[in-house]
Amino acid sequence: LEVSITVAPEYRGKQLSTELLKIGELWVNQRLGECNFRAFIMPGNPTSIRLFERAGYAPSLEDASLDGSWWEKPAAENRD
């Protein structure tokens, strides 16, 4: 399952991405059981890094390339 979050410029700064991420995680966990989540964040995107950090994700030990980096959230932390 792959999901992308994009918010139109005029709606940014209203915590929509935070809510969309929470709702998406909840939806997946309710249908598939507790899951590990991973996010691929392109370099130079501090807004996405902050979003995923606030949601409990951490940089993966699996090294990514110059194209971006992986962030992970273990199933045990998906009980919100």
CSV table of C-alpha atoms in Angstrom, one decimal:
chain,number,residue,atom,x,y,z
A,1,LEU,CA,0.0,0.0,0.0
A,2,GLU,CA,1.4,3.3,-1.0
A,3,VAL,CA,-0.1,6.7,-0.1
A,4,SER,CA,1.0,10.2,-0.9
A,5,ILE,CA,-0.1,13.4,0.9
A,6,THR,CA,-0.2,16.6,-1.0
A,7,VAL,CA,-2.0,19.7,0.3
A,8,ALA,CA,-2.8,22.7,-2.0
A,9,PRO,CA,-0.8,25.8,-1.0
A,10,GLU,CA,-3.8,27.7,0.1
A,11,TYR,CA,-4.6,25.0,2.7
A,12,ARG,CA,-1.1,24.5,4.1
A,13,GLY,CA,-0.4,25.4,7.7
A,14,LYS,CA,-3.9,24.2,8.9
A,15,GLN,CA,-2.7,20.7,10.2
A,16,LEU,CA,-4.5,18.9,7.3
A,17,SER,CA,-1.5,16.6,6.6
A,18,THR,CA,-1.4,15.7,10.3
A,19,GLU,CA,-5.1,14.7,10.3
A,20,LEU,CA,-4.9,12.9,7.0
A,21,LEU,CA,-1.9,10.8,8.3
A,22,LYS,CA,-3.7,10.0,11.5
A,23,ILE,CA,-6.9,9.0,9.7
A,24,GLY,CA,-5.0,6.9,7.2
A,25,GLU,CA,-3.1,5.0,9.9
A,26,LEU,CA,-6.3,4.4,11.8
A,27,TRP,CA,-8.1,3.1,8.7
A,28,VAL,CA,-5.2,0.7,7.8
A,29,ASN,CA,-4.9,-0.6,11.4
A,30,GLN,CA,-8.7,-1.2,11.7
A,31,ARG,CA,-8.7,-3.2,8.4
A,32,LEU,CA,-5.4,-5.0,8.5
A,33,GLY,CA,-4.5,-5.1,12.2
A,34,GLU,CA,-1.5,-3.4,13.7
A,35,CYS,CA,1.0,-2.5,10.9
A,36,ASN,CA,4.4,-1.0,10.6
A,37,PHE,CA,4.4,2.1,8.6
A,38,ARG,CA,7.2,3.6,6.5
A,39,ALA,CA,7.5,6.9,4.8
A,40,PHE,CA,9.8,7.9,2.0
A,41,ILE,CA,10.8,11.6,2.3
A,42,MET,CA,12.5,13.4,-0.5
A,43,PRO,CA,15.6,15.4,0.4
A,44,GLY,CA,15.0,19.1,1.1
A,45,ASN,CA,11.5,18.6,2.5
A,46,PRO,CA,11.7,19.7,6.2
A,47,THR,CA,7.9,20.1,6.4
A,48,SER,CA,7.4,16.4,5.7
A,49,ILE,CA,10.2,15.5,8.1
A,50,ARG,CA,8.4,17.5,10.9
A,51,LEU,CA,5.1,15.9,10.0
A,52,PHE,CA,6.4,12.4,10.3
A,53,GLU,CA,8.5,13.2,13.4
A,54,ARG,CA,5.4,14.6,15.2
A,55,ALA,CA,3.5,11.4,14.2
A,56,GLY,CA,6.1,9.2,15.8
A,57,TYR,CA,8.2,8.2,12.9
A,58,ALA,CA,12.0,8.0,13.1
A,59,PRO,CA,14.7,7.7,10.5
A,60,SER,CA,15.2,4.1,9.4
A,61,LEU,CA,18.4,2.3,10.0
A,62,GLU,CA,18.0,1.2,6.3
A,63,ASP,CA,20.1,3.7,4.5
A,64,ALA,CA,18.4,5.5,1.5
A,65,SER,CA,20.1,7.1,-1.5
A,66,LEU,CA,20.5,10.7,-2.4
A,67,ASP,CA,16.9,10.4,-3.7
A,68,GLY,CA,15.5,10.5,-0.2
A,69,SER,CA,15.3,8.7,3.2
A,70,TRP,CA,13.0,6.2,4.8
A,71,TRP,CA,11.2,6.9,8.1
A,72,GLU,CA,9.5,4.2,10.2
A,73,LYS,CA,6.8,3.9,12.8
A,74,PRO,CA,6.6,0.4,14.5
A,75,ALA,CA,3.2,-1.2,14.9
A,76,ALA,CA,3.5,-0.8,18.7
A,77,GLU,CA,3.3,3.0,18.3
A,78,ASN,CA,0.2,2.9,16.1
A,79,ARG,CA,-2.4,2.7,18.9
A,80,ASP,CA,-3.5,6.4,18.8
